[in-house]
Coordinates of C-alpha atoms in Angstrom, one line a residue:
M1 CA -94.3 -79.8 130.0
P2 CA -93.7 -80.6 126.4
S3 CA -90.9 -82.2 125.3
K4 CA -88.3 -80.5 123.5
V5 CA -89.1 -82.0 119.9
E6 CA -92.7 -80.8 120.8
N7 CA -91.4 -77.4 121.3
W8 CA -89.8 -77.4 117.9
K9 CA -92.8 -78.5 116.2
S10 CA -94.7 -76.0 117.8
E11 CA -92.4 -73.5 116.0
V12 CA -92.4 -75.1 112.6
Y13 CA -93.7 -78.3 111.4
G14 CA -95.3 -80.1 109.0
N15 CA -95.8 -78.7 105.3
E16 CA -94.2 -75.5 106.3
I17 CA -90.7 -77.1 106.7
R18 CA -90.3 -77.2 103.1
E19 CA -89.7 -73.7 102.4
H20 CA -87.3 -73.8 105.0
L21 CA -85.8 -77.1 103.6
M22 CA -85.6 -75.2 100.1
E23 CA -83.8 -72.2 101.3
F24 CA -81.2 -74.4 103.4
A25 CA -80.7 -76.5 100.1
E26 CA -79.7 -73.2 98.0
E27 CA -77.5 -71.8 100.8
G28 CA -75.9 -75.2 101.6
W29 CA -75.0 -76.9 104.8
D30 CA -73.3 -73.9 106.7
A31 CA -76.7 -72.1 106.4
I32 CA -78.2 -74.3 109.2
P33 CA -77.0 -72.6 112.4
E34 CA -75.2 -75.5 114.6
D35 CA -77.0 -74.8 117.7
E36 CA -80.1 -75.6 115.6
H37 CA -79.1 -78.7 113.9
D38 CA -80.9 -81.0 116.4
A39 CA -84.5 -79.0 115.6
W40 CA -83.9 -78.7 111.8
F41 CA -83.0 -82.3 111.5
E42 CA -85.7 -83.5 113.5
R43 CA -88.1 -81.4 111.2
F44 CA -86.3 -82.6 107.9
K45 CA -87.8 -86.2 108.9
W46 CA -91.2 -84.8 107.9
W47 CA -90.1 -84.8 104.4
G48 CA -88.2 -88.2 104.5
L49 CA -84.7 -86.9 105.6
Y50 CA -82.7 -88.2 108.2
H51 CA -79.4 -86.9 109.1
Q52 CA -76.8 -89.4 108.8
R53 CA -74.7 -90.1 111.8
S54 CA -71.3 -88.8 113.3
G55 CA -68.4 -88.5 110.7
Q56 CA -71.1 -88.0 107.9
E57 CA -72.2 -84.4 108.6
S58 CA -73.6 -83.0 105.5
Y59 CA -74.9 -86.1 104.5
F60 CA -78.6 -87.4 104.9
M61 CA -80.7 -90.8 104.3
M62 CA -83.7 -90.2 102.1
R63 CA -86.8 -92.1 102.4
I64 CA -89.5 -92.1 99.5
G65 CA -93.0 -93.8 100.9
T66 CA -94.7 -95.9 98.4
P67 CA -98.0 -97.0 99.7
N68 CA -98.4 -100.5 100.1
G69 CA -95.4 -100.7 98.4
V70 CA -97.0 -100.4 94.9
I71 CA -94.4 -98.6 92.6
E72 CA -96.2 -97.9 89.2
P73 CA -94.7 -98.5 85.4
D74 CA -91.5 -96.0 85.1
Q75 CA -91.1 -95.3 88.8
L76 CA -88.4 -98.0 89.5
E77 CA -86.3 -96.5 86.9
V78 CA -86.4 -93.0 88.4
I79 CA -85.5 -94.5 91.6
G80 CA -82.6 -96.4 90.3
E81 CA -81.6 -93.0 88.4
V82 CA -81.9 -90.9 91.5
A83 CA -79.7 -93.3 93.5
K84 CA -76.8 -93.5 90.6
E85 CA -77.0 -89.8 90.6
Y86 CA -77.0 -88.3 94.0
A87 CA -76.9 -91.5 96.0
T88 CA -73.1 -92.2 95.6
G89 CA -70.8 -91.4 98.8
P90 CA -66.9 -90.6 99.2
V91 CA -66.3 -94.3 99.7
D92 CA -68.0 -97.7 98.3
N93 CA -69.4 -100.6 100.5
P94 CA -67.5 -103.6 99.6
E95 CA -70.5 -105.6 99.0
F96 CA -72.9 -103.3 97.3
G97 CA -70.7 -100.6 95.7
E98 CA -71.1 -97.0 95.3
A99 CA -74.7 -96.4 94.8
Y100 CA -77.7 -98.5 95.9
C101 CA -81.2 -98.6 97.2
D102 CA -82.5 -100.2 100.4
W103 CA -86.1 -101.9 100.1
T104 CA -87.3 -101.5 103.9
T105 CA -89.6 -103.5 105.9
R106 CA -92.3 -100.8 105.6
Q107 CA -92.4 -101.1 101.9
S108 CA -90.4 -98.0 101.5
I109 CA -87.1 -97.0 99.8
Q110 CA -84.0 -95.4 101.3
L111 CA -81.2 -94.0 99.6
H112 CA -78.3 -92.8 101.4
W113 CA -75.1 -90.0 101.1
I114 CA -77.9 -87.5 99.9
K115 CA -76.5 -84.0 99.8
L116 CA -78.7 -80.9 100.9
E117 CA -78.0 -79.1 98.0
D118 CA -79.5 -81.5 95.4
V119 CA -82.8 -82.2 97.5
P120 CA -85.1 -79.7 95.2
D121 CA -83.4 -81.4 92.0
I122 CA -84.2 -84.6 93.5
F123 CA -87.6 -83.7 94.8
E124 CA -88.4 -82.6 91.2
K125 CA -87.5 -85.7 89.5
L126 CA -89.7 -87.8 92.2
E127 CA -92.5 -85.5 92.1
S128 CA -93.0 -85.1 88.4
N129 CA -93.2 -89.0 88.3
G130 CA -95.6 -89.6 91.2
L131 CA -93.5 -90.2 94.0
S132 CA -92.6 -88.3 97.3
T133 CA -90.7 -88.2 100.5
Q134 CA -93.5 -86.2 102.4
Q135 CA -94.4 -87.8 105.7
A136 CA -92.0 -90.8 104.9
C137 CA -90.6 -90.2 108.5
G138 CA -91.8 -87.7 111.1
D139 CA -94.6 -87.5 113.7
S140 CA -97.4 -88.4 111.1
W141 CA -98.8 -90.9 109.4
R142 CA -95.9 -93.0 107.9
N143 CA -96.3 -95.2 104.6
I144 CA -99.4 -97.5 104.7
V145 CA -98.2 -100.9 104.7
G146 CA -100.1 -103.8 103.5
C147 CA -100.3 -107.4 101.3
P148 CA -97.8 -106.2 98.4
V149 CA -99.8 -107.9 96.0
A150 CA -103.3 -106.8 96.9
G151 CA -105.2 -106.7 93.6
K152 CA -103.0 -109.4 92.2
D153 CA -103.6 -112.2 94.4
K154 CA -105.8 -115.1 94.1
H155 CA -106.0 -115.9 97.7
E156 CA -107.3 -112.3 99.0
H157 CA -110.8 -111.9 100.5
I158 CA -110.9 -108.3 99.5
D159 CA -108.6 -106.1 97.5
A160 CA -107.0 -103.8 99.8
W161 CA -105.1 -101.3 97.5
P162 CA -108.3 -99.0 96.9
I163 CA -108.4 -98.7 100.5
A164 CA -104.7 -98.2 101.2
E165 CA -104.7 -95.9 98.2
D166 CA -107.4 -93.8 99.9
L167 CA -105.7 -93.3 103.0
N168 CA -102.6 -92.2 101.1
E169 CA -104.5 -89.7 99.3
T170 CA -106.7 -88.7 102.6
F171 CA -104.0 -88.3 105.0
K172 CA -100.7 -87.5 103.1
G173 CA -100.0 -83.8 103.5
N174 CA -103.4 -83.3 105.7
D175 CA -102.8 -80.6 108.0
D176 CA -105.3 -81.9 110.6
Y177 CA -103.1 -85.2 111.2
A178 CA -99.5 -83.5 110.3
N179 CA -98.5 -83.3 113.7
L180 CA -99.0 -86.5 115.7
P181 CA -97.1 -87.4 119.3
R182 CA -95.1 -89.9 117.6
K183 CA -95.2 -91.5 114.1
W184 CA -98.4 -93.5 113.1
K185 CA -98.1 -96.4 111.2
V186 CA -101.1 -98.3 109.7
S187 CA -101.6 -101.6 108.1
V188 CA -104.3 -102.7 105.4
T189 CA -104.6 -106.5 104.8
G190 CA -107.1 -108.1 102.6
C191 CA -105.7 -111.5 101.9
D192 CA -105.7 -114.7 103.8
Q193 CA -101.9 -114.8 104.5
G194 CA -101.6 -112.1 106.7
C195 CA -98.4 -110.5 105.0
G196 CA -99.4 -106.8 106.1
Q197 CA -98.2 -107.5 109.6
G198 CA -100.9 -105.8 111.3
D199 CA -100.3 -107.3 114.6
I200 CA -97.3 -104.9 114.9
N201 CA -98.7 -101.7 113.7
D202 CA -100.5 -98.9 115.4
L203 CA -103.6 -99.3 113.5
A204 CA -104.7 -102.7 111.7
F205 CA -107.4 -103.1 109.2
E206 CA -107.7 -106.8 108.9
P207 CA -110.1 -108.9 106.8
A208 CA -113.3 -110.0 108.2
E209 CA -117.0 -110.7 107.5
K210 CA -119.9 -109.8 109.4
N211 CA -123.7 -110.3 108.4
G212 CA -122.2 -111.7 105.0
E213 CA -120.4 -108.6 104.0
L214 CA -116.5 -108.6 103.9
G215 CA -114.8 -105.9 105.6
F216 CA -112.3 -105.4 108.4
N217 CA -112.0 -105.5 112.0
I218 CA -109.9 -103.1 113.4
R219 CA -106.6 -104.0 115.9
V220 CA -104.9 -101.3 117.7
G221 CA -101.5 -100.4 119.5
G222 CA -99.1 -102.7 118.1
G223 CA -95.6 -101.8 117.8
L224 CA -91.9 -103.3 118.6
S225 CA -89.3 -100.6 119.8
R226 CA -87.8 -99.9 123.2
K227 CA -87.6 -103.6 123.9
E228 CA -91.7 -103.1 125.0
P229 CA -93.0 -104.9 121.8
R230 CA -96.9 -104.9 121.9
F231 CA -99.0 -106.8 119.4
A232 CA -102.1 -104.8 118.5
R233 CA -105.3 -105.4 120.6
D234 CA -109.1 -106.0 119.2
I235 CA -111.1 -103.1 120.0
D236 CA -114.4 -105.1 119.0
V237 CA -114.9 -102.6 115.9
W238 CA -115.7 -103.9 112.2
V239 CA -116.0 -101.3 109.2
P240 CA -116.9 -101.7 105.9
P241 CA -114.3 -100.7 103.2
E242 CA -116.6 -97.2 102.2
Q243 CA -116.2 -96.3 106.1
A244 CA -112.2 -97.2 106.7
S245 CA -111.1 -93.5 106.0
D246 CA -113.6 -92.3 108.6
V247 CA -112.7 -94.8 111.4
A248 CA -108.6 -94.1 110.6
A249 CA -109.0 -90.4 110.9
G250 CA -110.9 -91.0 114.1
M251 CA -108.3 -93.0 115.6
S252 CA -105.8 -91.1 114.5
A253 CA -107.3 -88.4 115.8
L254 CA -107.8 -90.0 119.4
F255 CA -103.9 -90.3 119.3
R256 CA -103.3 -86.9 118.4
E257 CA -105.5 -85.6 121.1
Y258 CA -104.5 -88.0 123.9
G259 CA -100.9 -89.1 123.0
D260 CA -98.2 -88.6 125.5
R261 CA -96.7 -85.4 124.3
D262 CA -94.3 -84.9 127.6
D263 CA -92.6 -88.0 127.4
R264 CA -91.5 -88.8 124.2
F265 CA -90.6 -92.3 124.8
N266 CA -94.3 -93.0 125.9
A267 CA -95.7 -91.2 123.1
R268 CA -96.8 -94.4 121.5
I269 CA -100.6 -95.7 121.0
K270 CA -99.1 -98.8 122.3
F271 CA -99.0 -97.1 125.9
L272 CA -102.1 -95.3 125.5
M273 CA -103.8 -99.0 125.0
D274 CA -101.8 -100.3 128.0
E275 CA -103.7 -97.4 130.3
W276 CA -106.8 -97.3 128.8
G277 CA -107.4 -101.2 127.6
P278 CA -109.4 -102.0 124.1
E279 CA -112.8 -101.1 126.0
K280 CA -112.0 -97.6 126.6
M281 CA -110.5 -96.9 123.7
R282 CA -113.6 -98.2 121.6
R283 CA -115.8 -96.2 123.7
V284 CA -113.6 -93.2 123.2
L285 CA -113.3 -93.4 119.5
Q286 CA -116.9 -94.0 119.6
E287 CA -118.1 -91.0 121.5
E288 CA -115.8 -88.4 120.7
F289 CA -114.3 -89.2 117.4
V290 CA -116.7 -90.9 114.5
D291 CA -120.1 -89.4 114.5
F292 CA -122.1 -93.0 113.4
E293 CA -122.5 -96.2 115.2
L294 CA -119.5 -98.8 115.2
P295 CA -120.6 -102.2 114.4
T296 CA -119.1 -104.9 116.5
A297 CA -116.2 -107.2 115.3
G298 CA -116.8 -109.9 112.8
E299 CA -115.5 -113.2 112.0
D300 CA -112.1 -112.6 111.2
M301 CA -109.7 -115.0 108.8
R302 CA -106.5 -114.9 111.3
D303 CA -106.7 -119.0 111.2
Q304 CA -105.8 -118.9 107.6
Y305 CA -102.5 -116.6 108.0
T306 CA -99.5 -118.2 106.6
Y307 CA -97.1 -115.5 106.8
N308 CA -94.1 -115.9 109.3
A309 CA -96.6 -118.5 111.0
G310 CA -93.8 -120.6 112.1
H311 CA -94.8 -123.3 109.8
D312 CA -93.9 -125.0 106.5
D313 CA -97.0 -125.3 104.4
G314 CA -97.1 -121.9 102.8
H315 CA -94.4 -119.2 103.1
G316 CA -96.4 -116.1 102.8
D317 CA -93.9 -114.0 101.6
H318 CA -94.6 -113.7 97.8
V319 CA -91.2 -114.9 96.7
G320 CA -91.4 -117.4 94.1
V321 CA -93.8 -117.6 90.7
H322 CA -97.7 -117.2 91.4
E323 CA -100.5 -117.1 89.0
Q324 CA -102.7 -114.1 89.4
P325 CA -106.5 -113.9 88.8
D326 CA -106.2 -112.5 85.3
G327 CA -104.1 -115.5 84.2
N328 CA -100.8 -113.4 84.4
Y329 CA -97.9 -114.1 87.0
Y330 CA -96.3 -111.8 89.6
V331 CA -92.5 -113.2 90.4
G332 CA -91.4 -112.4 93.9
L333 CA -87.4 -111.9 93.8
D334 CA -85.3 -112.4 96.8
V335 CA -82.8 -109.5 97.8
L336 CA -81.0 -110.2 100.7
V337 CA -81.1 -107.5 103.2
G338 CA -82.9 -105.5 100.8
R339 CA -80.0 -103.8 99.3
M340 CA -80.2 -103.6 95.5
G341 CA -77.4 -101.6 93.5
A342 CA -78.7 -98.8 91.5
E343 CA -77.8 -100.3 88.0
D344 CA -79.5 -103.4 89.3
T345 CA -82.5 -101.5 89.9
I346 CA -82.4 -99.7 86.4
E347 CA -82.0 -103.0 84.9
L348 CA -84.6 -104.7 87.1
A349 CA -87.1 -101.7 85.9
E350 CA -86.5 -102.3 82.2
L351 CA -87.1 -106.1 82.9
A352 CA -90.3 -105.3 84.2
D353 CA -91.3 -103.2 81.5
E354 CA -90.5 -105.9 79.0
Y355 CA -91.8 -108.9 80.4
G356 CA -94.8 -107.2 82.5
S357 CA -96.8 -104.1 82.7
G358 CA -93.7 -102.3 84.2
E359 CA -95.4 -102.1 88.0
V360 CA -93.3 -103.6 90.9
R361 CA -94.5 -104.3 94.2
L362 CA -92.1 -103.9 97.6
T363 CA -92.6 -106.4 100.4
Q364 CA -92.1 -106.0 104.1
R365 CA -89.2 -108.9 104.1
Q366 CA -87.3 -106.1 101.9
N367 CA -87.7 -108.3 98.6
I368 CA -89.3 -107.1 95.2
I369 CA -92.1 -108.4 92.8
V370 CA -92.6 -108.3 89.4
T371 CA -96.1 -108.1 88.4
D372 CA -98.1 -109.0 85.5
V373 CA -95.9 -111.2 83.5
A374 CA -97.6 -113.1 80.7
E375 CA -97.4 -117.2 81.1
E376 CA -95.7 -117.4 77.7
A377 CA -93.0 -115.0 78.9
L378 CA -92.1 -116.4 82.3
D379 CA -89.4 -119.1 80.9
E380 CA -87.7 -116.2 79.3
F381 CA -88.0 -113.7 82.2
L382 CA -87.1 -116.5 84.7
S383 CA -83.6 -117.1 82.5
E384 CA -82.6 -113.5 82.9
P385 CA -78.7 -113.3 84.3
L386 CA -80.1 -110.7 86.8
L387 CA -82.4 -113.4 88.5
E388 CA -79.4 -115.2 89.5
D389 CA -78.4 -112.8 91.9
Y390 CA -82.0 -112.1 92.9
S391 CA -83.7 -115.3 92.9
P392 CA -87.2 -116.2 92.7
D393 CA -86.2 -119.4 94.6
P394 CA -83.9 -118.9 97.1
H395 CA -82.3 -121.0 99.7
P396 CA -84.1 -120.6 103.2
F397 CA -81.1 -118.9 104.9
M398 CA -81.1 -116.0 102.2
R399 CA -84.8 -116.3 102.2
G400 CA -85.1 -115.6 105.6
S401 CA -82.5 -112.8 106.2
I402 CA -83.8 -109.0 107.1
A403 CA -81.4 -106.2 108.3
C404 CA -81.6 -102.9 109.2
T405 CA -79.3 -99.8 108.1
G406 CA -76.7 -100.4 111.1
S407 CA -73.8 -98.5 112.0
E408 CA -73.0 -97.9 108.7
Y409 CA -75.1 -94.5 108.6
C410 CA -77.6 -94.5 111.4
S411 CA -76.6 -92.9 114.6
L412 CA -78.8 -95.4 117.0
S413 CA -77.3 -98.5 115.8
I414 CA -74.6 -100.4 118.0
T415 CA -73.3 -102.6 115.3
E416 CA -72.5 -103.1 111.6
T417 CA -75.6 -105.0 109.9
K418 CA -76.0 -105.4 106.5
N419 CA -72.7 -106.7 105.2
R420 CA -72.6 -108.9 108.2
Q421 CA -76.0 -110.6 108.2
V422 CA -74.9 -111.1 104.0
R423 CA -71.8 -112.8 105.3
Y424 CA -74.0 -115.1 108.0
A425 CA -76.4 -116.1 105.4
R426 CA -73.7 -117.1 102.9
W427 CA -71.9 -118.9 105.5
L428 CA -75.0 -120.7 106.8
K429 CA -76.0 -121.7 103.4
N430 CA -72.5 -123.3 102.6
N431 CA -72.0 -125.0 106.1
V432 CA -75.2 -125.7 107.7
E433 CA -77.9 -128.2 106.9
L434 CA -81.6 -127.3 107.9
P435 CA -83.4 -130.3 109.7
A436 CA -85.7 -132.0 107.4
G437 CA -88.7 -130.5 106.5
V438 CA -87.7 -126.8 107.7
E439 CA -88.3 -124.5 104.3
D440 CA -88.7 -121.4 106.0
F441 CA -85.9 -120.1 108.8
H442 CA -85.9 -116.5 109.7
I443 CA -83.0 -114.5 110.8
H444 CA -83.5 -110.8 111.6
L445 CA -80.6 -108.7 112.6
S446 CA -81.2 -105.3 114.4
G447 CA -78.3 -103.2 115.2
C448 CA -80.0 -101.6 118.3
T449 CA -83.2 -101.8 120.3
A450 CA -85.2 -99.7 117.8
S451 CA -86.3 -103.4 116.2
C452 CA -85.8 -101.6 112.5
A453 CA -85.6 -105.0 111.3
Q454 CA -88.3 -106.2 113.3
P455 CA -86.0 -108.8 115.3
Q456 CA -88.7 -110.0 118.0
I457 CA -90.6 -111.9 114.8
A458 CA -88.0 -113.7 114.0
D459 CA -87.0 -117.6 114.5
V460 CA -83.3 -115.9 115.2
S461 CA -83.7 -112.6 116.6
L462 CA -80.1 -110.8 116.7
R463 CA -80.2 -107.2 118.8
G464 CA -76.9 -105.0 118.7
M465 CA -74.9 -104.8 121.6
K466 CA -71.1 -104.7 122.8
T467 CA -69.2 -107.5 124.8
R468 CA -65.3 -108.0 125.5
K469 CA -63.6 -110.8 123.9
D470 CA -59.9 -111.5 125.1
G471 CA -59.9 -108.3 126.8
E472 CA -60.8 -106.5 123.8
P473 CA -64.2 -104.5 123.0
V474 CA -66.3 -106.1 120.2
E475 CA -69.5 -106.2 118.7
A476 CA -71.9 -108.2 119.8
F477 CA -75.7 -109.6 119.8
D478 CA -78.4 -110.2 122.0
I479 CA -80.2 -113.8 120.7
G480 CA -83.8 -114.5 120.8
L481 CA -85.7 -117.4 119.4
G482 CA -89.0 -118.4 118.4
G483 CA -90.9 -115.4 117.3
G484 CA -93.0 -115.0 114.6
L485 CA -96.7 -113.9 113.3
G486 CA -99.8 -115.9 112.1
E487 CA -103.0 -116.9 113.9
D488 CA -101.1 -117.1 117.0
P489 CA -98.2 -114.6 117.3
H490 CA -95.5 -114.7 119.6
F491 CA -92.4 -112.5 120.2
A492 CA -88.9 -113.7 120.4
D493 CA -87.9 -115.2 123.7
W494 CA -84.4 -113.6 124.5
V495 CA -82.1 -116.5 125.8
E496 CA -78.5 -115.5 125.2
M497 CA -77.0 -112.1 126.0
R498 CA -74.1 -110.4 124.3
V499 CA -72.8 -113.2 122.4
A500 CA -69.6 -112.0 120.2
A501 CA -70.4 -111.5 116.7
D502 CA -68.0 -114.0 115.1
E503 CA -69.5 -116.9 117.5
V504 CA -73.2 -116.4 116.2
P505 CA -73.5 -118.5 113.3
G506 CA -71.9 -121.3 115.3
Y507 CA -74.6 -120.6 118.1
I508 CA -77.3 -121.1 115.3
E509 CA -75.7 -124.1 113.9
N510 CA -75.6 -125.7 117.1
M511 CA -79.2 -124.7 117.9
L512 CA -80.3 -126.3 114.8
S513 CA -78.4 -129.4 115.7
A514 CA -80.0 -129.3 119.1
Y515 CA -83.8 -128.6 117.4
E516 CA -83.2 -131.7 115.1
Q517 CA -82.3 -134.1 117.5
R518 CA -84.6 -133.4 120.1
R519 CA -88.0 -132.1 118.4
A520 CA -91.0 -134.3 118.7
D521 CA -92.4 -135.4 115.3
G522 CA -93.3 -133.0 113.3
E523 CA -92.8 -130.3 115.9
T524 CA -91.7 -126.8 114.4
F525 CA -89.1 -124.5 115.5
R526 CA -91.5 -122.1 117.2
E527 CA -93.2 -125.1 118.7
F528 CA -89.7 -126.4 119.7
V529 CA -88.9 -123.1 121.7
A530 CA -92.5 -122.6 123.0
A531 CA -92.5 -125.8 124.9
R532 CA -89.1 -125.1 126.6
D533 CA -88.4 -122.6 129.7
E534 CA -85.5 -120.5 129.5
D535 CA -83.1 -122.2 131.3
E536 CA -83.6 -125.4 128.8
L537 CA -83.2 -123.1 125.7
Q538 CA -80.1 -122.0 127.4
A539 CA -78.9 -125.0 128.2
L540 CA -79.3 -126.5 124.3
A541 CA -76.6 -124.6 122.6
D542 CA -73.4 -122.5 123.0
A543 CA -72.1 -119.9 120.7
E544 CA -68.6 -120.7 119.4
E545 CA -66.1 -119.8 116.6
T546 CA -66.0 -121.5 113.4
S547 CA -64.5 -121.2 109.8
Y548 CA -66.8 -118.0 109.9
E549 CA -64.6 -114.9 109.8
D550 CA -66.2 -111.6 110.9
P551 CA -64.1 -108.4 109.5
Y552 CA -66.6 -106.1 111.5
M553 CA -65.5 -106.8 115.6
H554 CA -64.2 -103.6 116.3
N555 CA -66.3 -100.8 117.4
T556 CA -67.9 -99.8 113.8
K557 CA -70.0 -96.9 116.1
M558 CA -66.8 -95.1 116.7
T559 CA -65.8 -95.0 112.9
W560 CA -66.8 -92.5 110.6
Y561 CA -67.5 -95.2 108.1
P562 CA -66.9 -99.1 108.6
Y563 CA -65.6 -100.0 105.7
A564 CA -63.3 -96.9 104.6
D565 CA -59.4 -97.7 104.7
K566 CA -58.9 -95.2 107.2
D567 CA -62.4 -95.5 109.1
D568 CA -61.5 -93.1 112.8
M569 CA -63.4 -90.1 112.7
S570 CA -60.6 -87.8 111.9
A571 CA -60.3 -89.2 108.4
S572 CA -63.8 -88.6 107.3
P573 CA -64.0 -86.0 104.6
A574 CA -67.7 -84.7 106.5
P575 CA -68.8 -81.9 106.1
T576 CA -68.6 -81.3 102.8
D577 CA -70.2 -79.0 100.5
G578 CA -72.6 -79.6 97.0
S579 CA -70.0 -81.0 95.4
G580 CA -68.7 -83.3 97.6
Q581 CA -65.6 -81.2 98.7
P582 CA -64.5 -81.1 102.2
I583 CA -65.9 -77.5 103.7
T584 CA -62.8 -76.1 105.4
S585 CA -63.0 -74.0 108.6
D586 CA -62.5 -70.2 108.6
D587 CA -59.1 -70.9 110.8

């Protein structure tokens, strides 16, 4: 029996959702039948709209897809203007103000507090400037990710941007691939750093050489969610650039036909890979979905990967000042937890236009890159006051911080995330000295098991939970250690469960102290963790209170907005009309 979501999709899905969305926008929130909310909210995702959580009825998160993270000249200013005009809610965030943009771990943009009635005007502004929310969410091709400086990198084997661009143009809005069993995440990487994170994608193109020709090896079945992470597996296929689109079509068609539509929890290709194995996956692809002979895999470059690779001889995250092949420079700016105020976004757009070509790139570490800065303009650009807040040379605790949306807006999240990780990073920077030689240290904070912050691939992984402390329910985190990517990727080992949120910084401080005291000569943190079993790791450090104080210890999931003065559900102004005024009942 098809799942209820599949039944909803069989009635209305794909491009045809737009007509209904526009009708609802014209008539207002009340036009959506209450008993059809779940069905329409699921469909709206295909056009990049997620309904926000309880207490925020009538407000939506909007996701804008930017393939490979490329934001063309003038587009960043448009994004900032849309955020400023339409993404202002009924209450400010104490860290980030009234309107902001979130850069995501999939090189997209998220805006919050979007009103249904404003969607037509937002779409017109975005689409007239080459931007779109189409398939930014939903059961279809998601935003294509890859090396954010493709075509601008002196260290790439092959420029992957034309392939990513072609895949986006081929499959976005393509009715043949619009209704898949679940989301379909694709990575295209051409560099020697591995920053495309192909290992955790459904389909990954990774640089490889065969018979003297550069192309891509294919890996399939990566993913992190549901406490069942998988690294993508090699299916022994090499693809020349000109056939990338054909192979991608074949793989997504295979998923369309064989993916599980009965059990939505198993409707990811990683589970089909578990069932079939790489050999059958390759055979079915060859026999049923491509009409040319698939070459066997070529020689890959994975031994050169430096991105999140667990060592300090190369960051691989593109933060900092880097020379391009054309003699200009790109400058990667650290955006703590990926959130930038609307005014700052507009100012950065102006600086990118003044000092560079106006083009910027988003990374999978929630950071932003300004490209094409001339050497003679570098010093002046680097001295701009805005770069004091978004540094190209951040402290490792700031550089390594990632956080998901959290209970601020997300119905799945168990805990507050963004503001908390900001506070964690600042406290650690001011109070904890990293062991000698450690220049990279990743802390990923995810509010639930959906893993939007990709916690399993961090040095310290935090996963939202609840516990009791002094007899009271408080927000807490499971703590994992030693995750990362690179040549030899490894998921974090979960060693501590349900640690009260205010004791997490103390645990990290104690663990780093134990690492410094006990590590072998030259042993990295990941190697240190890998060399010990669970019992040894648990004995190394304790969680404890410190001078760190956490203002979000209460159950933020049960509030209408974690930062409001009156945050209980009854204080919510939602639902509101197109002007943001509360909608009163007929009673």
